[in-house]
Coordinates of C-alpha atoms in Angstrom, one line a residue:
Chain B
M1 CA 31.2 -0.7 -17.4
A2 CA 27.7 -1.9 -16.3
F3 CA 24.9 0.6 -16.6
L4 CA 23.5 -0.4 -13.2
A5 CA 25.9 -1.8 -10.7
L6 CA 25.1 -3.1 -7.3
S7 CA 28.4 -3.8 -5.5
D8 CA 28.7 -5.8 -2.3
I9 CA 25.2 -4.7 -1.1
R10 CA 24.2 -5.7 2.4
K11 CA 21.1 -4.8 4.3
N12 CA 20.5 -5.3 8.0
Y13 CA 17.3 -4.8 10.0
G14 CA 18.7 -4.7 13.6
P15 CA 20.7 -7.9 14.1
Q16 CA 19.0 -9.6 11.1
T17 CA 20.8 -9.5 7.7
V18 CA 18.2 -9.7 4.9
V19 CA 20.6 -9.1 2.0
H20 CA 24.1 -10.5 2.0
K21 CA 27.0 -9.4 -0.2
F22 CA 24.8 -8.9 -3.3
D23 CA 26.7 -8.1 -6.5
L24 CA 25.0 -7.5 -9.9
A25 CA 26.0 -5.7 -13.1
V26 CA 23.1 -4.9 -15.4
E27 CA 23.8 -3.8 -19.0
R28 CA 21.9 -0.9 -20.6
G29 CA 18.6 -2.1 -21.9
E30 CA 18.8 -5.4 -20.1
F31 CA 15.7 -7.1 -18.5
I32 CA 16.7 -8.7 -15.3
S33 CA 14.4 -10.6 -13.0
F34 CA 14.8 -11.2 -9.3
L35 CA 13.2 -14.6 -8.7
G36 CA 12.8 -16.2 -5.3
P37 CA 10.3 -17.1 -2.6
S38 CA 8.8 -14.7 -0.1
G39 CA 11.3 -13.2 2.3
C40 CA 14.4 -13.9 0.1
G41 CA 15.3 -10.2 -0.1
K42 CA 14.4 -9.6 -3.7
T43 CA 12.0 -6.7 -3.0
T44 CA 14.4 -5.2 -0.4
T45 CA 17.1 -5.2 -3.0
L46 CA 14.8 -3.6 -5.5
R47 CA 13.7 -1.0 -2.9
M48 CA 17.4 -0.2 -2.4
V49 CA 17.7 0.6 -6.1
A50 CA 14.6 2.8 -5.8
G51 CA 16.0 4.5 -2.7
F52 CA 13.2 3.5 -0.4
E53 CA 15.8 1.5 1.7
V54 CA 19.3 2.5 2.3
P55 CA 21.9 -0.3 2.1
T56 CA 23.8 -1.0 5.3
A57 CA 26.9 -1.5 3.2
G58 CA 27.9 -1.5 -0.5
S59 CA 27.2 0.9 -3.4
I60 CA 24.7 1.3 -6.2
K61 CA 25.6 3.2 -9.4
I62 CA 23.6 4.1 -12.4
D63 CA 25.6 5.0 -15.5
G64 CA 28.7 5.5 -13.3
K65 CA 26.9 7.8 -10.9
E66 CA 26.8 6.9 -7.2
I67 CA 23.2 6.9 -6.0
T68 CA 23.4 4.7 -2.9
R69 CA 22.3 7.5 -0.5
L70 CA 20.5 9.7 -3.0
H71 CA 16.9 10.5 -2.0
P72 CA 14.3 8.5 -4.1
N73 CA 12.9 11.7 -5.7
K74 CA 16.4 12.5 -7.2
R75 CA 17.1 9.2 -8.8
N76 CA 15.2 9.2 -12.0
V77 CA 14.1 5.6 -11.5
G78 CA 10.6 4.6 -12.4
M79 CA 8.7 2.1 -10.3
V80 CA 5.6 0.0 -10.8
F81 CA 4.1 -1.3 -7.5
Q82 CA 2.3 -4.6 -6.9
S83 CA -0.7 -2.6 -5.6
Y84 CA -0.6 -0.2 -8.6
A85 CA -0.3 2.8 -6.2
L86 CA -2.3 5.1 -8.5
F87 CA -3.3 8.3 -6.9
P88 CA -7.1 7.8 -6.2
N89 CA -7.8 11.6 -6.4
M90 CA -6.4 11.9 -9.9
T91 CA -7.7 10.8 -13.3
V92 CA -5.7 8.5 -15.5
A93 CA -4.2 11.4 -17.4
E94 CA -3.4 13.3 -14.2
N95 CA -1.7 10.2 -12.8
V96 CA 0.5 9.9 -15.9
A97 CA 1.2 13.7 -15.9
F98 CA 2.1 13.8 -12.2
G99 CA 5.9 13.2 -12.6
L100 CA 6.1 15.4 -15.7
K101 CA 4.5 18.3 -13.9
I102 CA 6.9 17.8 -11.0
A103 CA 9.7 17.9 -13.6
K104 CA 8.3 21.3 -14.6
K105 CA 7.7 20.3 -18.2
S106 CA 5.6 22.7 -20.3
A107 CA 1.9 22.1 -20.5
A108 CA 2.1 21.2 -24.2
E109 CA 4.9 18.7 -23.5
V110 CA 2.9 17.2 -20.6
K111 CA -0.2 16.8 -22.8
S112 CA 1.6 15.2 -25.7
R113 CA 3.7 12.9 -23.5
V114 CA 0.5 11.8 -21.6
E115 CA -1.2 11.1 -24.9
E116 CA 1.8 9.2 -26.2
M117 CA 2.0 7.1 -23.0
L118 CA -1.7 6.3 -23.0
N119 CA -1.4 5.2 -26.6
I120 CA 1.5 3.0 -25.8
V121 CA -0.4 1.2 -23.1
K122 CA -3.5 1.2 -25.3
L123 CA -5.7 3.2 -22.9
P124 CA -6.2 6.6 -24.6
H125 CA -10.0 6.3 -24.2
L126 CA -9.7 6.1 -20.4
A127 CA -7.8 9.3 -19.8
G128 CA -10.6 10.9 -17.9
R129 CA -11.4 8.0 -15.7
Y130 CA -10.5 7.6 -12.0
P131 CA -8.5 4.6 -10.9
Y132 CA -11.4 3.0 -9.1
Q133 CA -13.3 3.0 -12.4
L134 CA -10.6 0.7 -14.0
S135 CA -10.0 -3.0 -13.9
G136 CA -6.8 -4.3 -12.2
G137 CA -5.1 -4.8 -15.6
Q138 CA -6.0 -1.3 -16.7
Q139 CA -4.7 0.2 -13.5
Q140 CA -1.4 -1.6 -13.9
R141 CA -1.1 -0.3 -17.5
V142 CA -1.7 3.2 -16.2
A143 CA 0.9 2.6 -13.5
L144 CA 3.4 1.5 -16.2
A145 CA 2.6 4.5 -18.3
R146 CA 3.1 6.8 -15.3
A147 CA 6.5 5.1 -14.5
I148 CA 7.9 5.4 -18.0
A149 CA 6.4 8.9 -18.8
I150 CA 9.3 10.5 -16.9
K151 CA 11.8 8.6 -19.1
P152 CA 13.6 6.9 -16.2
Q153 CA 17.1 5.5 -16.5
V154 CA 16.0 2.3 -14.8
L155 CA 12.5 0.8 -14.6
L156 CA 11.7 -1.3 -11.5
L157 CA 8.7 -3.6 -11.3
D158 CA 7.7 -5.1 -8.0
E159 CA 5.6 -8.1 -8.6
P160 CA 3.3 -6.0 -10.9
L161 CA 1.2 -8.9 -12.1
S162 CA 0.7 -10.9 -9.0
A163 CA -2.7 -9.3 -8.2
L164 CA -4.1 -10.1 -11.6
D165 CA -5.9 -13.1 -12.9
A166 CA -3.9 -15.7 -14.9
K167 CA -5.1 -14.7 -18.4
I168 CA -4.4 -11.0 -18.0
R169 CA -1.1 -11.9 -16.4
V170 CA 0.1 -13.7 -19.4
S171 CA -1.0 -11.0 -21.9
L172 CA 0.3 -8.1 -19.8
R173 CA 3.7 -9.7 -19.3
E174 CA 4.1 -10.0 -23.1
E175 CA 3.1 -6.4 -23.4
I176 CA 5.6 -5.3 -20.7
R177 CA 8.4 -7.2 -22.4
S178 CA 7.7 -5.8 -25.8
L179 CA 7.4 -2.3 -24.4
Q180 CA 10.7 -2.7 -22.6
R181 CA 12.3 -3.9 -25.8
S182 CA 11.0 -1.1 -27.9
L183 CA 12.0 1.6 -25.4
G184 CA 15.3 -0.1 -24.6
I185 CA 14.8 0.7 -20.9
T186 CA 17.0 -1.1 -18.4
T187 CA 14.5 -3.0 -16.2
I188 CA 14.5 -5.0 -13.0
Y189 CA 11.5 -7.2 -12.4
V190 CA 10.7 -8.8 -9.1
T191 CA 8.6 -12.0 -9.1
H192 CA 8.1 -15.2 -7.3
D193 CA 6.6 -16.7 -10.5
Q194 CA 9.2 -18.8 -12.3
E195 CA 7.2 -18.8 -15.5
E196 CA 7.1 -15.1 -15.6
A197 CA 10.9 -14.8 -14.9
L198 CA 11.7 -17.5 -17.5
S199 CA 9.6 -16.1 -20.2
M200 CA 10.5 -12.4 -19.9
S201 CA 14.0 -12.1 -18.7
D202 CA 17.4 -11.6 -20.4
R203 CA 18.9 -12.8 -17.2
I204 CA 17.5 -14.1 -13.9
V205 CA 18.9 -13.6 -10.4
V206 CA 17.6 -16.5 -8.3
M207 CA 17.6 -15.4 -4.7
S208 CA 17.4 -17.3 -1.4
E209 CA 17.7 -16.0 2.1
G210 CA 19.2 -12.7 1.0
R211 CA 21.7 -14.2 -1.4
A212 CA 22.0 -14.4 -5.1
E213 CA 22.1 -18.2 -5.6
Q214 CA 22.6 -18.0 -9.3
I215 CA 22.7 -15.4 -12.0
G216 CA 22.2 -16.5 -15.6
T217 CA 20.0 -16.6 -18.6
P218 CA 16.7 -18.5 -18.3
F219 CA 18.2 -21.3 -20.3
E220 CA 21.2 -21.6 -18.0
I221 CA 19.1 -21.3 -14.9
Y222 CA 16.7 -24.0 -15.9
N223 CA 19.0 -26.4 -17.6
N224 CA 22.2 -25.9 -15.5
P225 CA 21.2 -25.0 -12.0
T226 CA 24.2 -24.8 -9.8
T227 CA 22.6 -25.3 -6.5
R228 CA 19.9 -27.5 -5.1
F229 CA 17.8 -24.5 -4.3
V230 CA 17.9 -23.1 -7.8
A231 CA 17.1 -26.6 -9.3
S232 CA 14.2 -27.1 -6.9
F233 CA 12.8 -23.6 -7.1
V234 CA 12.9 -23.3 -10.9
G235 CA 10.8 -26.0 -12.4
T236 CA 9.9 -29.4 -11.0
L237 CA 12.8 -31.6 -9.8
N238 CA 13.1 -35.3 -9.1
V239 CA 15.8 -36.2 -6.6
L240 CA 17.4 -39.6 -6.7
K241 CA 19.3 -40.7 -3.6
G242 CA 21.8 -43.5 -3.9
Q243 CA 25.4 -44.5 -3.3
A244 CA 28.4 -43.3 -5.2
L245 CA 30.3 -46.2 -6.8
D246 CA 32.9 -44.4 -9.0
P247 CA 32.5 -40.6 -8.4
A248 CA 35.0 -39.6 -11.0
S249 CA 33.1 -41.3 -13.8
G250 CA 29.7 -40.3 -12.3
L251 CA 28.6 -43.9 -11.6
M252 CA 26.2 -44.4 -8.7
R253 CA 23.7 -47.0 -7.5
V254 CA 20.0 -46.0 -7.0
D255 CA 17.7 -48.6 -5.5
G256 CA 19.9 -51.4 -6.7
Q257 CA 20.2 -50.1 -10.3
E258 CA 23.2 -48.3 -11.7
I259 CA 23.1 -45.0 -13.4
V260 CA 25.8 -42.6 -14.7
S261 CA 26.0 -38.9 -14.8
A262 CA 28.0 -36.9 -17.3
K263 CA 29.6 -35.0 -14.5
P264 CA 31.7 -36.4 -11.6
L265 CA 29.8 -36.9 -8.4
P266 CA 30.8 -34.7 -5.5
A267 CA 31.0 -37.6 -3.0
A268 CA 33.5 -40.3 -2.0
A269 CA 33.1 -43.8 -3.3
G270 CA 30.7 -45.7 -1.2
A271 CA 29.2 -42.5 0.3
E272 CA 25.6 -41.5 0.0
C273 CA 24.9 -39.0 -2.7
S274 CA 22.0 -37.6 -4.7
V275 CA 21.4 -36.4 -8.2
A276 CA 18.3 -34.8 -9.9
L277 CA 16.2 -35.1 -13.0
R278 CA 13.8 -32.8 -14.7
P279 CA 10.4 -34.4 -15.4
E280 CA 10.6 -33.8 -19.1
V281 CA 14.0 -35.4 -19.8
A282 CA 13.0 -39.0 -19.1
T283 CA 11.0 -41.3 -21.3
I284 CA 9.2 -44.4 -20.4
G285 CA 8.9 -47.6 -22.4
H286 CA 8.2 -51.3 -22.0
P287 CA 11.0 -53.0 -20.0
S288 CA 11.7 -55.4 -22.9
I289 CA 12.6 -52.6 -25.3
A290 CA 16.3 -51.8 -25.3
V291 CA 17.5 -48.2 -25.1
A292 CA 20.2 -46.4 -26.9
D293 CA 23.8 -47.0 -25.8
G294 CA 25.0 -44.7 -23.2
K295 CA 21.5 -43.9 -21.9
N296 CA 20.6 -44.6 -18.3
R297 CA 17.7 -47.1 -17.8
M298 CA 15.9 -47.9 -14.6
I299 CA 13.0 -50.3 -14.1
G300 CA 10.1 -49.1 -12.0
T301 CA 6.4 -49.4 -11.4
I302 CA 3.8 -46.7 -12.3
E303 CA 2.3 -45.5 -9.1
E304 CA 0.2 -42.5 -10.2
V305 CA -1.0 -41.1 -13.6
S306 CA -2.3 -37.5 -13.7
F307 CA -3.9 -36.2 -16.9
L308 CA -3.1 -32.4 -17.2
G309 CA -4.4 -31.8 -20.7
S310 CA -1.5 -31.4 -23.0
V311 CA 0.8 -33.3 -20.7
V312 CA 0.4 -36.5 -18.7
R313 CA 2.3 -36.6 -15.5
I314 CA 3.4 -40.1 -14.4
R315 CA 4.9 -41.1 -11.1
V316 CA 7.2 -44.1 -11.3
R317 CA 8.5 -45.8 -8.1
F318 CA 11.7 -47.8 -8.0
Q319 CA 12.1 -48.7 -4.4
E320 CA 12.9 -45.9 -2.0
N321 CA 13.0 -43.4 -4.8
A322 CA 10.2 -42.2 -7.0
I323 CA 10.3 -39.7 -9.9
K324 CA 7.7 -37.8 -11.8
L325 CA 7.8 -37.8 -15.6
D326 CA 5.9 -35.6 -18.1
V327 CA 4.9 -37.0 -21.4
F328 CA 2.9 -35.3 -24.1
N329 CA -0.7 -36.3 -24.4
N330 CA -1.4 -38.6 -27.3
P331 CA -5.1 -38.7 -28.2
N332 CA -4.6 -41.9 -30.1
A333 CA -3.0 -43.8 -27.2
A334 CA -4.4 -44.4 -23.8
P335 CA -2.2 -43.2 -20.9
P336 CA -0.2 -45.9 -19.1
E337 CA -2.0 -47.7 -16.3
R338 CA -1.1 -47.7 -12.6
G339 CA 0.8 -50.8 -11.5
A340 CA 2.4 -51.4 -14.9
E341 CA 6.1 -52.1 -14.9
V342 CA 8.1 -49.7 -17.1
A343 CA 11.6 -48.8 -18.1
V344 CA 12.6 -45.2 -17.5
S345 CA 15.4 -43.9 -19.6
F346 CA 17.4 -40.7 -19.6
A347 CA 20.6 -39.4 -20.9
R348 CA 23.7 -39.0 -18.8
E349 CA 23.8 -35.3 -19.6
D350 CA 20.3 -34.9 -18.2
V351 CA 21.4 -36.0 -14.7
L352 CA 21.9 -32.9 -12.7
V353 CA 24.8 -33.0 -10.3
L354 CA 24.3 -30.0 -8.0
E355 CA 26.8 -28.0 -6.0
G356 CA 27.1 -29.1 -2.4
G357 CA 26.8 -32.8 -3.2
H358 CA 23.2 -33.4 -2.2
A359 CA 20.7 -32.5 -4.9
Chain R
M1 CA -44.8 -8.2 14.1
N2 CA -43.0 -10.3 16.7
Q3 CA -42.4 -9.2 20.3
A4 CA -38.7 -8.3 19.8
R5 CA -39.7 -5.9 17.0
I6 CA -42.4 -4.3 19.1
G7 CA -39.9 -3.9 21.9
A8 CA -37.4 -2.3 19.5
W9 CA -40.0 0.1 18.2
I10 CA -41.1 1.1 21.8
A11 CA -37.4 1.7 22.7
T12 CA -36.9 3.8 19.6
I13 CA -40.0 5.9 20.2
L14 CA -39.2 6.4 23.8
G15 CA -35.6 7.5 22.9
A16 CA -36.9 9.8 20.2
L17 CA -39.4 11.4 22.6
Y18 CA -36.7 11.8 25.2
F19 CA -34.7 13.9 22.7
V20 CA -37.5 15.6 20.7
V21 CA -40.0 16.6 23.5
P22 CA -37.6 19.0 25.3
L23 CA -36.6 20.4 21.9
I24 CA -40.2 20.9 20.8
G25 CA -40.9 22.4 24.3
T26 CA -38.0 24.8 23.9
F27 CA -39.0 25.7 20.4
E28 CA -42.6 26.2 21.4
F29 CA -41.5 28.5 24.3
S30 CA -39.2 30.5 22.0
L31 CA -42.3 31.4 19.9
R32 CA -44.3 32.8 22.8
M33 CA -42.7 36.2 23.2
R34 CA -45.7 37.9 21.9
R35 CA -48.6 37.5 24.3
G36 CA -51.5 35.3 23.0
E37 CA -49.9 34.2 19.7
Y38 CA -46.9 32.5 18.3
S39 CA -44.2 34.6 16.7
F40 CA -40.5 34.7 15.8
D41 CA -40.0 37.9 17.8
A42 CA -37.4 36.2 20.1
Y43 CA -35.4 35.2 17.0
R44 CA -35.8 38.7 15.6
V45 CA -34.5 40.2 18.8
V46 CA -31.6 37.7 18.9
F47 CA -30.6 38.3 15.3
G48 CA -31.0 42.0 15.8
D49 CA -28.8 42.1 18.8
P50 CA -25.3 43.5 17.8
Q51 CA -23.7 41.4 20.6
F52 CA -25.1 38.3 19.1
Q53 CA -23.7 39.2 15.7
A54 CA -20.3 40.1 17.2
T55 CA -20.0 37.1 19.4
F56 CA -21.2 34.7 16.8
A57 CA -18.8 36.2 14.2
Y58 CA -16.0 36.0 16.8
S59 CA -16.7 32.3 17.6
T60 CA -17.0 31.5 13.9
L61 CA -13.7 33.1 13.2
Q62 CA -12.2 31.2 16.2
A63 CA -13.6 28.0 14.8
L64 CA -12.2 28.6 11.4
A65 CA -8.8 29.5 12.9
T66 CA -9.0 26.4 15.0
I67 CA -9.8 24.2 12.0
V68 CA -6.8 25.6 10.0
V69 CA -4.3 25.2 12.9
G70 CA -5.8 21.8 13.8
V71 CA -5.5 20.5 10.2
L72 CA -1.9 21.9 9.9
L73 CA -1.0 20.2 13.2
V74 CA -2.9 16.9 12.9
V75 CA -2.6 15.9 9.2
P76 CA 1.3 15.9 9.1
T77 CA 1.4 14.3 12.6
A78 CA -1.0 11.5 11.8
Y79 CA 0.7 11.1 8.4
W80 CA 4.1 10.8 9.9
I81 CA 2.9 8.5 12.6
Q82 CA 1.3 6.2 10.0
L83 CA 4.3 6.3 7.7
R84 CA 7.4 6.3 9.9
L85 CA 6.4 5.8 13.5
P86 CA 3.6 3.4 13.7
K87 CA 4.8 2.2 17.1
L88 CA 4.1 5.6 18.5
R89 CA 0.4 5.5 17.5
P90 CA -0.9 4.3 21.0
V91 CA 1.1 7.1 22.7
V92 CA -0.2 9.8 20.3
E93 CA -3.8 8.4 20.5
F94 CA -3.5 8.6 24.3
I95 CA -2.3 12.2 24.1
T96 CA -5.0 13.2 21.7
L97 CA -7.6 11.8 24.1
M98 CA -6.4 13.7 27.1
P99 CA -8.6 16.8 26.4
L100 CA -11.6 14.4 26.9
V101 CA -10.3 13.3 30.3
I102 CA -8.9 16.6 31.7
P103 CA -11.7 19.2 32.3
A104 CA -11.5 22.4 30.2
I105 CA -11.4 24.4 33.4
V106 CA -8.2 22.7 34.5
I107 CA -6.6 23.3 31.1
V108 CA -7.5 27.0 31.1
F109 CA -6.3 27.5 34.6
G110 CA -3.0 25.9 33.5
Y111 CA -2.9 28.4 30.6
I112 CA -3.5 31.3 32.9
R113 CA -0.7 30.2 35.2
L114 CA 1.7 29.6 32.3
Y115 CA 0.9 32.6 30.1
N116 CA -0.2 35.3 32.6
S117 CA 1.1 38.8 32.2
S118 CA 4.1 38.3 34.4
S119 CA 5.2 35.1 32.7
I120 CA 8.0 34.7 30.1
L121 CA 5.3 34.4 27.4
P122 CA 2.6 36.8 28.5
M123 CA -0.1 35.8 26.1
T124 CA -2.9 37.0 28.3
A125 CA -1.4 40.5 28.4
S126 CA -3.1 41.6 25.2
A127 CA -6.4 40.9 23.5
R128 CA -4.9 39.6 20.3
A129 CA -2.5 37.3 22.1
T130 CA -5.3 36.0 24.2
D131 CA -7.3 35.3 21.0
L132 CA -4.4 33.3 19.8
L133 CA -4.2 31.5 23.1
L134 CA -7.9 30.7 22.8
T135 CA -7.4 29.4 19.3
F136 CA -4.6 27.0 20.6
S137 CA -6.8 26.0 23.5
Y138 CA -9.6 25.2 21.1
V139 CA -7.2 23.2 19.0
T140 CA -6.4 21.2 22.1
L141 CA -10.1 20.7 22.9
A142 CA -10.9 19.6 19.3
L143 CA -7.8 17.3 19.1
P144 CA -9.6 14.1 19.9
Y145 CA -12.2 14.6 17.1
M146 CA -9.8 16.0 14.5
Y147 CA -7.1 13.3 15.1
R148 CA -9.5 10.4 15.1
A149 CA -11.2 11.6 11.9
V150 CA -7.9 12.2 10.0
D151 CA -6.3 9.0 11.3
T152 CA -9.3 7.0 10.2
G153 CA -9.1 8.6 6.7
L154 CA -5.4 7.9 6.5
R155 CA -5.9 4.2 7.4
A156 CA -8.4 3.9 4.5
I157 CA -5.6 4.6 2.0
D158 CA -2.3 3.0 1.4
V159 CA -0.2 5.9 2.7
R160 CA 3.2 4.3 2.4
T161 CA 2.8 3.1 -1.2
L162 CA 1.2 6.4 -2.4
T163 CA 4.1 8.3 -0.7
E164 CA 6.7 6.1 -2.3
A165 CA 5.0 6.3 -5.7
A166 CA 5.0 10.1 -5.5
E167 CA 8.6 10.2 -4.3
N168 CA 9.6 7.9 -7.1
L169 CA 8.1 10.4 -9.6
G170 CA 10.2 13.2 -8.1
A171 CA 7.8 14.7 -5.6
G172 CA 9.1 16.3 -2.4
W173 CA 7.3 16.4 0.9
P174 CA 5.1 19.5 0.4
T175 CA 3.8 18.1 -3.0
I176 CA 3.2 14.6 -1.5
L177 CA 1.3 16.1 1.5
F178 CA -0.8 18.7 -0.4
K179 CA -1.3 17.0 -3.7
V180 CA -1.5 13.3 -2.8
I181 CA -2.3 12.8 0.9
L182 CA -4.6 15.8 1.7
P183 CA -7.0 15.3 -1.3
N184 CA -7.4 11.6 -0.4
V185 CA -8.3 12.3 3.2
R186 CA -10.5 15.3 2.3
S187 CA -13.8 13.9 3.6
A188 CA -12.0 12.8 6.8
I189 CA -10.6 16.3 7.3
L190 CA -14.0 17.8 6.7
S191 CA -15.6 15.5 9.3
G192 CA -13.0 16.7 11.8
A193 CA -13.5 20.3 10.7
F194 CA -17.3 20.2 11.2
L195 CA -16.9 18.5 14.6
T196 CA -14.4 21.2 15.6
F197 CA -16.8 23.9 14.4
A198 CA -19.6 22.4 16.5
V199 CA -17.3 22.1 19.6
V200 CA -15.9 25.7 19.3
I201 CA -19.1 27.6 18.4
G202 CA -20.8 27.0 21.8
E203 CA -17.7 26.6 24.0
F204 CA -18.0 28.5 27.3
T205 CA -15.3 27.6 29.8
M206 CA -12.2 28.7 28.0
A207 CA -13.7 31.8 26.4
S208 CA -15.2 32.9 29.6
L209 CA -12.1 32.4 31.8
L210 CA -9.9 34.0 29.2
N211 CA -12.4 36.8 29.0
R212 CA -13.0 36.7 25.3
P213 CA -16.3 37.9 23.6
A214 CA -17.3 34.5 22.3
F215 CA -20.7 33.0 21.6
G216 CA -20.7 30.6 24.6
P217 CA -20.4 33.3 27.3
Y218 CA -23.0 35.4 25.4
L219 CA -25.4 32.4 25.5
Q220 CA -24.8 32.1 29.2
N221 CA -25.3 35.8 29.8
I222 CA -28.6 35.9 27.8
G223 CA -29.8 32.8 29.6
A224 CA -29.3 34.4 33.0
N225 CA -31.1 37.7 32.1
R226 CA -33.8 37.0 29.5
A227 CA -36.8 34.8 29.2
Y228 CA -37.6 33.8 25.5
E229 CA -34.3 34.7 23.8
P230 CA -32.3 31.9 25.5
S231 CA -34.7 29.4 24.0
A232 CA -34.4 30.9 20.6
L233 CA -30.6 30.8 21.0
A234 CA -30.7 27.2 22.1
I235 CA -32.6 26.3 19.0
I236 CA -30.2 28.4 16.8
A237 CA -27.2 26.6 18.4
F238 CA -28.9 23.3 17.9
V239 CA -29.6 24.0 14.2
V240 CA -26.0 25.1 13.7
T241 CA -24.7 21.9 15.3
W242 CA -27.0 19.7 13.3
A243 CA -26.1 21.6 10.1
C244 CA -22.5 20.7 10.8
M245 CA -23.5 17.0 11.3
G246 CA -25.5 17.2 8.1
L247 CA -22.5 18.6 6.2
I248 CA -20.3 15.8 7.5
N249 CA -22.8 13.3 6.0
V250 CA -23.0 15.3 2.7
F251 CA -19.3 15.6 2.2
G252 CA -18.7 12.1 3.5
R253 CA -21.0 10.6 0.9
G254 CA -20.5 13.2 -1.8
K255 CA -17.8 12.8 -4.5
Q256 CA -16.2 10.0 -2.7
I257 CA -12.7 9.3 -3.8
K258 CA -12.3 5.6 -3.5
A259 CA -9.0 3.9 -3.0
A260 CA -8.1 1.7 -6.0
P261 CA -8.9 -1.9 -5.2

C-alpha cells in the first residue's frame, strides 16, 4: 500500500475544474515532483495534501489514514513555501522551535532539536538573527529546518527555489535532495523548472490543465514522453510534419525525404502525421558521407548557428520543416557555417511517436 | 534661491505662524495668573484640583479600555477580512468610516434611545453600565483610526502565507493571532492605540450627554467659569496629544520588524 495516496482527486472553484481525476501513489521515502506550467493545478494539488484546500471529490491518505478533511494543523505535514514564510518577529531559532513548542516538547528537547536542525542546514551561527537579516538562500534553509523539525510524515515544497538566483538554486537543490535522502522523508516538490524536476526526483508527475499527463522516472519522462505536451514541456523538441506512407512500419515522408520510426505511426496511410526529435539525438555530417544502415538521413541546409559555450545549437532547414540540433563544442574545429548543406542522421528509435497522433 | 523656493518658505512660515501664534498666545496667557509676572500658578491650580485628577484619571481609564476593546474587535476582524473575505473589505471600510460622517451627538442620542432605563437593555440605568456604554461609544468613535492603522499593518505582511505556515506547524487560531499576527502588526496597533487615546482623552459630546465625569466636560466647565486655568488645560491637552503623536513615531520607527523580502 502506498504511503501517500491521492485517489480520484478533483477540485472545483465554482464552475471551473482546476484538478481533474488526479491519482497518485507515493511510496515511503520517495521524492516526487509536480512539474508543469503556471495554472496547471500542481500547487492546488499540493495545497490539498497540506490541507489548505479541500478537494471537491476524492480522498487523500497518509499511511492508510484518511486526511482529506483533516485541518492543516492536525496533519503532521511539513511545508516549505516559495516566499519562505518565516515569522518576521521571531529569530531563526524561534522560527525552528515554533512547531516544537506547539507540540509541547520539553525545553531541553526543543533546544537540542533546534540545534540539530540548524546544524543540518549549516546555519548554527545564525540562530539569533531575524529573517530580514538573512539572504534568500539562508531564509529558505531556515524554512526547511523549521518544516522538518517537527518530523513530518510528508514534506511539501512549493517552488522553494524559484525566488533565488541560479547558482544558489543549483546548490540548494542538491542540499535538499541529499537531506531528503538522509532523512528518508516522503517528499512532494512543486516546480515549473524541468531541470530541477529531472535532477532531483525519483518520479515526476507532469501536469497540464489540472491533469496528470504522465507519471514516471525522469529517464522515462524525458526519453519516452507519452503525450505531445510532456514531450514539448520537458526538454526541447523538434516536430517534423509529413505524410504517413506505411504506418505499420513507421515509414513516412517529410519534405520529400523518407524517414522511419521504430514505432508504428498513429495515422492512416496517406494522412498527415507528425513525429518529434530531441536536439541531442541527431548528428550532422557532410552529405557525401554515408550513415550506418538503418539510420534515418535527411539532407538540409544550415540556417542558424548559436554558440552556447559547451554546446553549439544548429538549426537545419529541410523545406517546410526545420530542426534544432545540439552538438558539443569542439575547440579544435570551427562550428559549421550558415548556408552549408548537411546530412542529418538519427536512429529510428530516437523518433518520438506521441499519443494522439500529432507530435 | 529661486522664486518657487522662496514661495514655499513663505507658505511654510505662514502656516507655522497660523498654528504656533495662537498656541504661544494661549501659553503666554496661561502664565499670567499672578499679576505683573509670569508664573505656573494656573498649572499648579489645575494639577491641584481633585476634579482634574479624577476626570483625567477617568478619561485615561476609558481610553485604555477603549484601546483594549478596539484592538480585540478590530484586529481579528481586519485579519479575517484580509484572509478569508477580501471582497468585503470595501463594505467594512465604509462601516468603519461612518463615525466620521455621523456626528457624535447623533450617535449618542441613538444610544440614549436604545439603552435608556426603560429599554430591554437599560445601560444608562446605572453608572457602571453607562461607563461601559461610553467605552463602546468611544470604540465606535475611534474605529476609523484603529481599523485603518491595523489594516495598513496587515497589508504590509503576507498574512495568508504566515497563517498557513503557522497552521502547518500545528498552530491553532489563538496561537496564530497572538504569536504570529499581533507581534507583526504591533507598531500599527500602537499607532491606532495612540490615536484612540488622543481622541478619547478630550472627547466631550458623548461623555457630557451620558453624564459621565470625563476630562472633556471638565475642560468645558472650567473654560466657562475660569480665566487662566482653561488656557493651562488647553496647553496640557495639547501636550498630551502631541506626546501621543510622538510615541506613534517612536514606536513606528523603533525596533521595526521587517517582513522578510
